[in-house]
Amino acid sequence: MSTESRADDPRSIEASDSTRGYLGADYSIKSWLLTTDHKRIALLYLASITVFFIFGGAAASLVRMELMTPRGDVFNTPDDYNRAFTIHGVFMIFFFLIPSIPAVFGNFLLPIMIGARDLAFPRLNLLSWYVYMAGGLFTMYALVSGGVDTGWTFYTPYSTMFSNTQVIAAAMGIFIVGFSSILTALNFIVTIHTMRAPGMTWLRLPLFVWAHYATSIIIVLGTPVLAITILLVAVERLFQVGIFDPAYGGDPLLFQHLFWFYSHPAVYIMILPGFGVISEIVTAFARKKIFGYTFMAGALLAIAVLGFLVWGHHMFVSSQSMYAGMIFSVLSFLVAVPSGIKVFNWTATLYKGSVSFKTPMLYALGFIGLFTIGGLTGLFLATMAVDVHVHDTYFIVAHFHYVMVGGMLMAYMGGLHFWWPKITGRLYSEFWGALSALTIFIGFNLTFFPQFILGYVGMPRRYYEYPQEYQVLNVMSTAGASILAVGYLMPLIYLPLSLVIGKVAGKNPWGAYGLEWQTSSPPSPHNFEESPIVTGGPYDYELQEFADMHRAVQEHGIV
Amino acid sequence: MSSATAHAHDNTYGQDDTYLYHHFDDLNQQHESSSLGMWAFLATEVLFFGGVLGAFAIFQTMYAPAMRLASHHLDVMLGAVNTGVLLVSSLAMALAVRAAQLRRDRETIWLLIATIVLGSAFLGVKAYEWIHDYHLGLVPGLGFRLDLYPGRQILFWSFYFTLTGIHALHMIIGIVIMAIMAVLVWRRWFSGGGATQVEMLGLYWHFVDIVWVFLYPILYLINR
Ligand code: HEM
Ligand SMILES: [Cu+2]
């Protein structure tokens, strides 16, 4: 590939302050808000996603405080409580979990990992951030000016007929943010297909890239169905068009089918990018080739496909036919196979590896443990008889928090710590990093494990008062939530601080393999001084020259 | 932007190097990216319409008698005329793409205008039908006459207006982009190099036509 400079091309970015890479290319506000550099756009996302996360987290704290006592005391009415957990659910799902890893790390790393200079459509990429912000601010407006009390699931006919809250506005916010994920996913798919560096064959793609490929396919096929569903809810509310509402001749079950056709795959939109992150971290810190690379990539695609066939397990107790239920139950068990392959292969990679327990690795280990618990309880729920017992109880709440917070959020934090030196060029304090990982792990389990028991003994979800006998477990859960909050606050302090006092990271602080570690930290605006030519697989940790480099890292700390 | 004179590195898509963005290696790669992007986008559109169409198909079989009664109020002739108009507009669009590839700017502009006119004619007929439906009391939420059309017939009309509504919205978006594109070609924004853009717009327009080719029989014909 030629790397001749295009100095005469007005579109090429000016040569930059070489030690500050893309961060030093220009310092004006305009250069950030109008940037088409995928790395800067990733940082725009990082900042906005963090804000939405804090917003959703504040709502969670209120919910948890309310549940500390059996009586309603924090909120004046059950309606206010409903609004609070809806804010929490909507922001965490649509504005944090779904975009987070793809929009931040995918944006930043995907082009670098395949040796490209940018995503295929840089301006579309910027547009998708603006669309995300528009959707976010719109929803925020809807939720603070009157709020929504339907829960993040917007079940009809409650949402179309009875709820007198801002359903239409919130639905439109979610509709808008859906476009943002579609645009990002399109961009990823095209980039992976057409922008790979010479030698970067499909079977040399890092698993992180494979994960984003699988995720993008789910987004492209699933999100439009959510978009039309939500649009129909809004239209039905506005014009009394009868599609879901029995009063107008429609069918509320149709809503559930359409909604879960998207929203079950959506849980894989949330978790697959996490799988990608964990694969990168595990090989890097075990210093071993990932075990069964092709199976790992295949499992990602298998999950993407199977994920579309199991939505009916959310409807076991609806009036869906028993036979449909049986089929959905069996298909749901099938999804466990590729997920099991992933966990097994990570473990096999760690086995006899020279594992170093740095902060990203601690988060990754937390992920593997918690995701396994979340996934296994998913199997309980896929068993119809058990699901009938625990449906809409705190068992469900515990299950999805184990998968989404214990899984996805751990992966997000792990990725943040793994690539922070690459993104910023600075190292954070290992001590504080490890402490945050540990605090989050402990806080998480104390918060959500009691909820399994609560649900099993019968406490329903979405109630703000409950019988006295559930209080002990609820207090434990709220106490855990406070510890969890402290764990999340720590990185908010030591990571920004590292920008000022952190040690310079160098190209490759972890001695890891992969194209992103061969360019400077932070990378230059064009990612590489010279376009790379790829000659080997993604995780050749066994190569001699690599072993030598690793020894150099161990001895001198920095490459 | 000044017009390009050197066509040294032409590709087969009627563009030259001036239109190469810095992050691509060559024009073929750039063109390939644009088409793959457009096709993937159209896949999302299929699913978008597919959600409602699937739902409608289920209700259509569940409540066949009511659906049949309701569908008889549609004017098959008007639908057929509109189908013809839309297919001719697709032809005009295809010719516009060809003209753009051959860098015949004037021809491109006129063909785009022809497509816009035909698309607007379709929307005009559609609007006429809707107004007619409104006077018959067939619009849910806007004076639907449950006394005249009892039972599940309202369900048919809910789907009819949703489907034709989002289809019309897609057409309006297409027409606006076509107008912008025509102006850009006229202002020599592409200097004869806008072939890829016109081609992508063409794909979109053909897709919108195909959607109608499905809607027409499903809504107007199968209940006869
Ligand atoms: C950090 C501490 C957190 C606490 C204390 C917490 C607490 C809760 C509680 C008590 C509920 C149940 C509300 C109800 O059904 O009555 C809930 C629901 C939910 N949470 Fe969390 N949560 C936390 C973090 C998160 C995070 C980080 C996410 C996503 C990333 C998340 C996603 C959800 C979702 C999707 C629901 C379902 C909402 C619904 O069904 O309406 N939570 N949370
Ligand atoms: Cu599910």
Short mmCIF file of C-alpha atoms in Angstrom, two decimals, chain B:
data_model
loop_
_atom_site.label_atom_id
_atom_site.label_comp_id
_atom_site.label_asym_id
_atom_site.label_seq_id
_atom_site.Cartn_x
_atom_site.Cartn_y
_atom_site.Cartn_z
CA MET B 1 -15.15 24.01 -6.37
CA SER B 2 -13.16 24.31 -9.57
CA SER B 3 -13.98 21.92 -12.32
CA ALA B 4 -11.71 18.97 -12.76
CA THR B 5 -9.80 18.87 -15.99
CA ALA B 6 -7.41 16.01 -15.46
CA HIS B 7 -9.13 12.66 -15.57
CA ALA B 8 -5.94 10.77 -15.16
CA HIS B 9 -7.12 8.23 -12.61
CA ASP B 10 -10.63 7.60 -13.79
CA ASN B 11 -12.44 4.58 -12.56
CA THR B 12 -15.34 2.95 -14.29
CA TYR B 13 -17.95 4.86 -12.30
CA GLY B 14 -17.58 8.19 -14.03
CA GLN B 15 -15.52 9.87 -11.35
CA ASP B 16 -11.93 10.97 -11.11
CA ASP B 17 -9.35 11.36 -8.37
CA THR B 18 -10.54 14.81 -7.31
CA TYR B 19 -13.40 13.02 -5.62
CA LEU B 20 -11.27 10.64 -3.63
CA TYR B 21 -11.53 11.19 0.10
CA HIS B 22 -8.26 11.03 1.98
CA HIS B 23 -9.05 7.90 3.95
CA PHE B 24 -9.62 5.73 0.88
CA ASP B 25 -6.87 4.23 -1.24
CA ASP B 26 -8.62 4.47 -4.57
CA LEU B 27 -11.94 5.21 -6.21
CA ASN B 28 -12.96 1.60 -6.53
CA GLN B 29 -12.71 1.16 -2.80
CA GLN B 30 -14.67 4.35 -2.29
CA HIS B 31 -17.40 3.32 -4.69
CA GLU B 32 -17.60 -0.14 -3.20
CA SER B 33 -18.04 1.37 0.26
CA SER B 34 -20.85 3.62 -0.87
CA SER B 35 -22.78 0.82 -2.53
CA LEU B 36 -22.34 -1.60 0.35
CA GLY B 37 -23.47 1.14 2.71
CA MET B 38 -26.57 1.82 0.65
CA TRP B 39 -27.46 -1.85 0.36
CA ALA B 40 -27.08 -2.36 4.08
CA PHE B 41 -29.26 0.68 4.67
CA LEU B 42 -31.90 -0.78 2.37
CA ALA B 43 -31.75 -3.98 4.42
CA THR B 44 -32.77 -1.91 7.46
CA GLU B 45 -35.61 -0.46 5.40
CA VAL B 46 -36.84 -3.92 4.47
CA LEU B 47 -37.05 -4.79 8.16
CA PHE B 48 -38.73 -1.46 8.92
CA PHE B 49 -41.55 -2.11 6.47
CA GLY B 50 -41.38 -5.82 7.21
CA GLY B 51 -42.50 -5.25 10.81
CA VAL B 52 -45.80 -3.69 9.77
CA LEU B 53 -46.29 -5.89 6.72
CA GLY B 54 -45.84 -9.02 8.81
CA ALA B 55 -48.31 -7.79 11.38
CA PHE B 56 -50.78 -6.93 8.65
CA ALA B 57 -50.40 -10.36 7.05
CA ILE B 58 -51.34 -11.99 10.34
CA PHE B 59 -54.44 -9.85 10.84
CA GLN B 60 -55.35 -10.31 7.21
CA THR B 61 -55.63 -14.05 7.72
CA MET B 62 -57.18 -13.81 11.18
CA TYR B 63 -59.94 -11.43 10.19
CA ALA B 64 -60.28 -12.12 6.48
CA PRO B 65 -64.00 -11.23 6.11
CA ALA B 66 -63.67 -7.80 7.70
CA MET B 67 -60.53 -7.10 5.72
CA ARG B 68 -62.32 -8.01 2.51
CA LEU B 69 -65.23 -5.69 3.25
CA ALA B 70 -62.93 -2.82 4.05
CA SER B 71 -60.65 -3.26 1.07
CA HIS B 72 -63.58 -2.88 -1.32
CA HIS B 73 -63.69 0.83 -0.60
CA LEU B 74 -60.34 1.33 -2.32
CA ASP B 75 -60.28 2.40 -5.94
CA VAL B 76 -58.34 -0.27 -7.86
CA MET B 77 -58.04 1.95 -10.93
CA LEU B 78 -56.40 4.81 -9.07
CA GLY B 79 -54.01 2.34 -7.48
CA ALA B 80 -53.15 0.88 -10.86
CA VAL B 81 -52.53 4.30 -12.39
CA ASN B 82 -50.28 5.17 -9.49
CA THR B 83 -48.36 1.93 -9.90
CA GLY B 84 -47.75 2.84 -13.53
CA VAL B 85 -46.66 6.37 -12.66
CA LEU B 86 -44.20 5.06 -10.12
CA LEU B 87 -42.71 2.49 -12.47
CA VAL B 88 -42.13 5.15 -15.13
CA SER B 89 -40.45 7.32 -12.50
CA SER B 90 -38.13 4.41 -11.77
CA LEU B 91 -37.24 4.29 -15.45
CA ALA B 92 -36.49 8.02 -15.47
CA MET B 93 -34.31 7.55 -12.41
CA ALA B 94 -32.38 4.70 -14.02
CA LEU B 95 -31.72 6.89 -17.06
CA ALA B 96 -30.59 9.71 -14.79
CA VAL B 97 -28.01 7.41 -13.23
CA ARG B 98 -26.76 6.42 -16.67
CA ALA B 99 -26.55 10.06 -17.75
CA ALA B 100 -24.59 10.93 -14.62
CA GLN B 101 -22.11 8.16 -15.30
CA LEU B 102 -21.61 9.51 -18.82
CA ARG B 103 -21.17 13.00 -17.32
CA ARG B 104 -24.06 14.45 -19.27
CA ASP B 105 -25.02 17.05 -16.71
CA ARG B 106 -27.98 18.61 -18.52
CA GLU B 107 -29.52 15.27 -19.27
CA THR B 108 -29.04 14.20 -15.66
CA ILE B 109 -30.81 17.30 -14.39
CA TRP B 110 -33.77 16.91 -16.73
CA LEU B 111 -34.19 13.26 -15.88
CA LEU B 112 -34.07 14.04 -12.17
CA ILE B 113 -36.74 16.68 -12.70
CA ALA B 114 -38.85 14.15 -14.60
CA THR B 115 -38.56 11.75 -11.69
CA ILE B 116 -39.56 14.47 -9.25
CA VAL B 117 -42.62 15.34 -11.35
CA LEU B 118 -43.73 11.71 -11.58
CA GLY B 119 -43.15 11.15 -7.87
CA SER B 120 -45.19 14.25 -7.05
CA ALA B 121 -47.96 13.06 -9.36
CA PHE B 122 -48.09 9.83 -7.36
CA LEU B 123 -48.35 11.77 -4.13
CA GLY B 124 -51.07 13.95 -5.64
CA VAL B 125 -53.20 10.94 -6.52
CA LYS B 126 -52.53 9.48 -3.09
CA ALA B 127 -53.62 12.69 -1.40
CA TYR B 128 -56.80 12.68 -3.51
CA GLU B 129 -57.55 9.12 -2.35
CA TRP B 130 -56.92 10.01 1.28
CA ILE B 131 -59.24 13.02 1.13
CA HIS B 132 -61.88 10.84 -0.44
CA ASP B 133 -61.43 8.27 2.35
CA TYR B 134 -61.75 11.04 4.89
CA HIS B 135 -65.10 12.11 3.47
CA LEU B 136 -66.29 8.53 3.64
CA GLY B 137 -65.35 8.46 7.32
CA LEU B 138 -62.66 5.86 6.86
CA VAL B 139 -59.79 7.49 8.75
CA PRO B 140 -59.27 6.09 12.26
CA GLY B 141 -59.01 8.85 14.82
CA LEU B 142 -60.32 11.45 12.35
CA GLY B 143 -64.03 10.75 12.35
CA PHE B 144 -64.07 7.03 11.72
CA ARG B 145 -67.68 5.86 11.22
CA LEU B 146 -67.89 2.73 13.34
CA ASP B 147 -71.64 2.66 12.63
CA LEU B 148 -71.02 2.36 8.90
CA TYR B 149 -68.00 0.09 9.05
CA PRO B 150 -68.51 -2.17 12.06
CA GLY B 151 -66.31 -4.89 13.43
CA ARG B 152 -62.65 -5.21 12.66
CA GLN B 153 -62.74 -3.09 9.53
CA ILE B 154 -61.03 -0.30 11.40
CA LEU B 155 -58.02 -2.56 11.65
CA PHE B 156 -57.66 -2.61 7.87
CA TRP B 157 -57.75 1.18 7.74
CA SER B 158 -55.23 1.53 10.54
CA PHE B 159 -52.79 -0.53 8.54
CA TYR B 160 -53.72 1.10 5.25
CA PHE B 161 -52.93 4.58 6.52
CA THR B 162 -49.83 3.52 8.39
CA LEU B 163 -48.36 1.69 5.42
CA THR B 164 -49.25 4.25 2.75
CA GLY B 165 -48.26 7.01 5.17
CA ILE B 166 -44.73 5.79 5.81
CA HIS B 167 -44.37 4.98 2.13
CA ALA B 168 -45.38 8.53 1.21
CA LEU B 169 -42.94 9.87 3.78
CA HIS B 170 -40.17 7.91 2.11
CA MET B 171 -41.17 9.37 -1.24
CA ILE B 172 -41.13 12.91 0.08
CA ILE B 173 -37.64 12.38 1.48
CA GLY B 174 -36.53 10.97 -1.89
CA ILE B 175 -38.00 13.90 -3.79
CA VAL B 176 -36.30 16.44 -1.55
CA ILE B 177 -32.94 14.74 -2.00
CA MET B 178 -33.49 14.55 -5.75
CA ALA B 179 -34.15 18.28 -5.87
CA ILE B 180 -31.00 18.98 -3.89
CA MET B 181 -29.03 16.66 -6.13
CA ALA B 182 -30.35 18.34 -9.27
CA VAL B 183 -29.26 21.73 -7.97
CA LEU B 184 -25.83 20.38 -7.07
CA VAL B 185 -25.35 18.94 -10.53
CA TRP B 186 -26.53 22.22 -12.03
CA ARG B 187 -24.11 24.22 -9.87
CA ARG B 188 -21.43 21.83 -11.12
CA TRP B 189 -20.76 20.83 -7.55
CA PHE B 190 -19.69 17.43 -8.78
CA SER B 191 -18.29 18.75 -12.06
CA GLY B 192 -19.68 15.71 -13.73
CA GLY B 193 -18.35 13.52 -10.97
CA GLY B 194 -21.48 12.92 -8.93
CA ALA B 195 -22.22 9.57 -10.47
CA THR B 196 -21.86 7.62 -7.26
CA GLN B 197 -24.21 9.93 -5.41
CA VAL B 198 -26.85 9.81 -8.13
CA GLU B 199 -26.48 6.06 -8.32
CA MET B 200 -27.10 5.65 -4.57
CA LEU B 201 -30.13 7.91 -4.79
CA GLY B 202 -31.33 5.70 -7.63
CA LEU B 203 -31.08 2.59 -5.46
CA TYR B 204 -33.14 4.28 -2.80
CA TRP B 205 -35.79 5.36 -5.27
CA HIS B 206 -36.09 1.91 -6.80
CA PHE B 207 -36.51 0.49 -3.32
CA VAL B 208 -39.35 2.88 -2.55
CA ASP B 209 -41.01 1.83 -5.80
CA ILE B 210 -40.64 -1.83 -4.97
CA VAL B 211 -42.31 -1.27 -1.62
CA TRP B 212 -45.30 0.12 -3.47
CA VAL B 213 -45.27 -2.85 -5.82
CA PHE B 214 -45.87 -4.95 -2.69
CA LEU B 215 -48.38 -2.59 -1.10
CA TYR B 216 -50.62 -2.34 -4.14
CA PRO B 217 -51.60 -6.01 -4.40
CA ILE B 218 -51.71 -6.52 -0.65
CA LEU B 219 -53.99 -3.59 0.02
CA TYR B 220 -55.97 -3.27 -3.20
CA LEU B 221 -56.03 -6.62 -4.95
CA ILE B 222 -55.91 -9.77 -2.82
CA ASN B 223 -59.28 -9.08 -1.26
CA ARG B 224 -61.11 -8.90 -4.59
#
